[in-house]
Short mmCIF file of C-alpha atoms in Angstrom, two decimals:
data_model
loop_
_atom_site.label_atom_id
_atom_site.label_comp_id
_atom_site.label_asym_id
_atom_site.label_seq_id
_atom_site.Cartn_x
_atom_site.Cartn_y
_atom_site.Cartn_z
CA MET A 1 97.20 124.93 100.78
CA SER A 2 94.27 124.81 103.18
CA VAL A 3 94.02 121.98 105.78
CA GLN A 4 90.43 121.38 104.34
CA THR A 5 91.90 120.92 100.81
CA ILE A 6 94.37 118.33 102.13
CA LEU A 7 91.54 116.58 104.10
CA ASN A 8 89.33 116.32 100.97
CA ALA A 9 92.03 114.21 99.16
CA LYS A 10 90.46 110.99 97.77
CA THR A 11 93.55 108.96 97.20
CA THR A 12 96.92 108.39 98.98
CA LEU A 13 98.80 109.80 95.95
CA GLU A 14 96.69 113.00 95.96
CA TYR A 15 97.22 113.30 99.64
CA LEU A 16 100.93 113.05 99.32
CA VAL A 17 100.94 115.71 96.46
CA LEU A 18 98.96 118.04 98.76
CA VAL A 19 100.90 117.58 102.01
CA ASN A 20 104.17 118.09 100.14
CA GLU A 21 102.59 121.26 98.68
CA ARG A 22 103.42 120.27 95.05
CA SER A 23 101.46 120.51 91.86
CA TYR A 24 100.87 117.59 89.42
CA SER A 25 102.69 119.58 86.72
CA ALA A 26 105.71 120.25 88.95
CA ILE A 27 105.97 116.62 89.99
CA GLY A 28 105.57 115.61 86.32
CA ARG A 29 108.39 117.76 85.15
CA GLU A 30 110.57 116.45 87.83
CA LEU A 31 109.74 112.90 87.12
CA ASN A 32 109.35 113.13 83.39
CA ILE A 33 105.58 112.31 83.67
CA THR A 34 102.87 114.09 81.74
CA PRO A 35 100.28 115.95 84.04
CA GLN A 36 97.57 113.97 82.26
CA GLN A 37 99.35 110.66 83.23
CA PHE A 38 99.62 111.73 86.79
CA SER A 39 96.05 112.91 86.84
CA ASP A 40 95.01 109.62 85.46
CA TRP A 41 96.80 107.82 88.29
CA ILE A 42 95.34 110.04 90.91
CA LYS A 43 91.79 109.71 89.58
CA LYS A 44 92.25 105.92 89.31
CA ARG A 45 91.62 105.88 85.51
CA ARG A 46 94.79 103.94 84.96
CA PRO A 47 97.05 101.72 87.16
CA ILE A 48 100.40 103.08 87.91
CA PRO A 49 103.11 101.13 85.91
CA GLN A 50 105.59 99.29 88.09
CA GLU A 51 108.63 101.31 86.98
CA ARG A 52 106.70 104.58 87.64
CA LEU A 53 105.61 103.23 90.99
CA LYS A 54 109.23 102.85 92.06
CA THR A 55 110.00 106.47 90.90
CA LEU A 56 106.98 107.78 92.91
CA SER A 57 107.97 105.72 95.86
CA ASP A 58 111.45 107.23 95.80
CA TYR A 59 110.17 110.77 95.18
CA PHE A 60 107.85 110.71 98.24
CA ASP A 61 110.26 108.61 100.12
CA ILE A 62 107.43 106.23 101.06
CA ASP A 63 106.99 102.42 100.75
CA GLU A 64 105.12 101.45 97.56
CA SER A 65 102.44 99.67 99.66
CA TYR A 66 101.14 103.05 100.92
CA LEU A 67 100.60 104.16 97.34
CA VAL A 68 98.82 101.44 95.42
CA ASP A 69 96.49 98.41 95.92
CA GLU A 70 97.00 94.96 94.57
CA ASN A 71 96.13 96.08 90.96
CA ASN A 72 98.57 99.08 91.10
CA PHE A 73 95.73 101.58 91.30
CA THR A 74 96.45 104.36 93.81
CA LYS A 75 94.78 103.47 97.15
CA ASN A 76 91.62 105.30 98.32
CA LEU A 77 92.54 107.56 101.16
CA ASP A 78 90.66 106.53 104.34
CA PRO A 79 91.29 107.95 107.90
CA ILE A 80 93.60 105.03 108.80
CA ASN A 81 95.75 105.43 105.68
CA MET A 82 95.99 109.10 106.28
CA ILE A 83 97.03 108.60 109.98
CA ASP A 84 99.67 105.99 108.85
CA ILE A 85 101.07 108.47 106.41
CA GLN A 86 100.99 111.27 108.95
CA MET A 87 102.89 109.03 111.44
CA LEU A 88 105.43 108.03 108.84
CA LEU A 89 106.09 111.68 107.87
CA THR A 90 106.37 112.60 111.57
CA LYS A 91 108.90 109.85 112.29
CA LYS A 92 110.94 110.93 109.22
CA LYS A 93 111.23 114.41 110.75
CA ILE A 94 112.55 112.96 114.02
CA ASN A 95 114.98 110.75 112.17
CA GLU A 96 116.16 113.88 110.25
CA GLY A 97 117.42 115.20 113.49
CA VAL A 98 115.07 118.02 114.44
CA GLU A 99 116.20 119.85 117.61
CA GLU A 100 112.96 119.47 119.59
CA THR A 101 111.66 115.86 119.32
CA GLU A 102 109.08 116.03 122.15
CA PRO A 103 106.36 117.82 120.06
CA TYR A 104 106.77 115.26 117.32
CA LEU A 105 106.58 112.31 119.89
CA GLU A 106 103.36 113.90 121.30
CA HIS A 107 101.91 114.18 117.78
CA ILE A 108 102.69 110.45 117.18
CA GLN A 109 100.96 109.61 120.47
CA LYS A 110 97.87 111.61 119.43
CA LEU A 111 97.89 109.85 116.04
CA GLN A 112 98.24 106.44 117.61
CA LYS A 113 95.07 107.23 119.79
CA GLU A 114 93.32 108.56 116.71
CA LYS A 115 94.12 105.45 114.78
CA ALA A 116 92.69 103.16 117.61
CA LYS A 117 89.49 105.35 117.51
CA GLN A 118 89.25 104.94 113.72
CA ILE A 119 89.63 101.21 114.00
CA ARG A 120 86.97 101.01 116.59
CA ILE A 121 84.61 103.07 114.41
CA GLY A 122 85.41 100.70 111.45
CA ARG A 123 84.54 97.70 113.73
CA LEU A 124 81.24 99.25 114.77
CA ALA A 125 80.35 100.26 111.29
CA SER A 126 80.99 96.62 110.16
CA ILE A 127 78.68 95.30 112.98
CA LEU A 128 76.01 97.77 111.95
CA HIS A 129 75.78 96.36 108.44
CA HIS A 130 74.45 93.08 109.83
CA ASP A 131 70.61 93.16 109.64
CA ASP A 132 69.93 91.35 112.90
CA GLU A 133 67.51 92.53 115.66
CA GLU A 134 69.56 90.98 118.42
CA ILE A 135 72.64 92.73 117.27
CA ASP A 136 70.76 95.95 117.12
CA ARG A 137 69.36 95.57 120.56
CA GLY A 138 72.91 94.78 121.93
CA ILE A 139 74.30 97.76 120.30
CA ASP A 140 71.60 100.01 121.57
CA LEU A 141 72.08 98.72 125.10
CA PHE A 142 75.81 99.27 124.84
CA LEU A 143 75.31 102.81 123.46
CA THR A 144 73.00 103.65 126.38
CA GLU A 145 75.56 102.30 128.88
CA MET A 146 78.26 104.34 127.43
CA GLU A 147 76.19 107.46 127.28
CA GLN A 148 75.32 107.06 131.00
CA LEU A 149 78.87 106.47 131.89
CA ILE A 150 79.87 109.67 130.02
CA LYS A 151 77.06 111.60 131.86
CA GLY A 152 78.16 110.24 135.20
CA LYS A 153 81.78 111.36 134.53
CA ARG A 154 80.60 114.84 133.61
CA ASN A 155 78.72 115.13 136.93
CA ASP A 156 81.66 114.14 139.03
#
């Protein structure tokens, strides 16, 4: 499974299937779910019934809150959800008792930095949606200052 395929996942359920290198039909057979049902959940055509949600949560060993929204439809996969899932999976590896924990701990630190970055991007995007000239001028001023700061650091 290519990294690009995994990154193109649209929902958290689809992402979990891909990172676990499973197929819909294989999971369906193991959980007694038809591939069509599973596909409908992934494509958000139908909500996941509560009893099936518990089964999926147990299967992927992940809290139900990562899988579905308040209406029991699978959650859209956004960068922050993806990072949260990656951190959870990495922490599970550590808890399973891998011999070398240092690379996993470093990976978690990188993920935490990336999550902070994604939160900043989301905040900025939210501000950009306001149609206000004063806000636009402030953002442009801020961006110019940051670009100059970066340029100054490169020249040091």
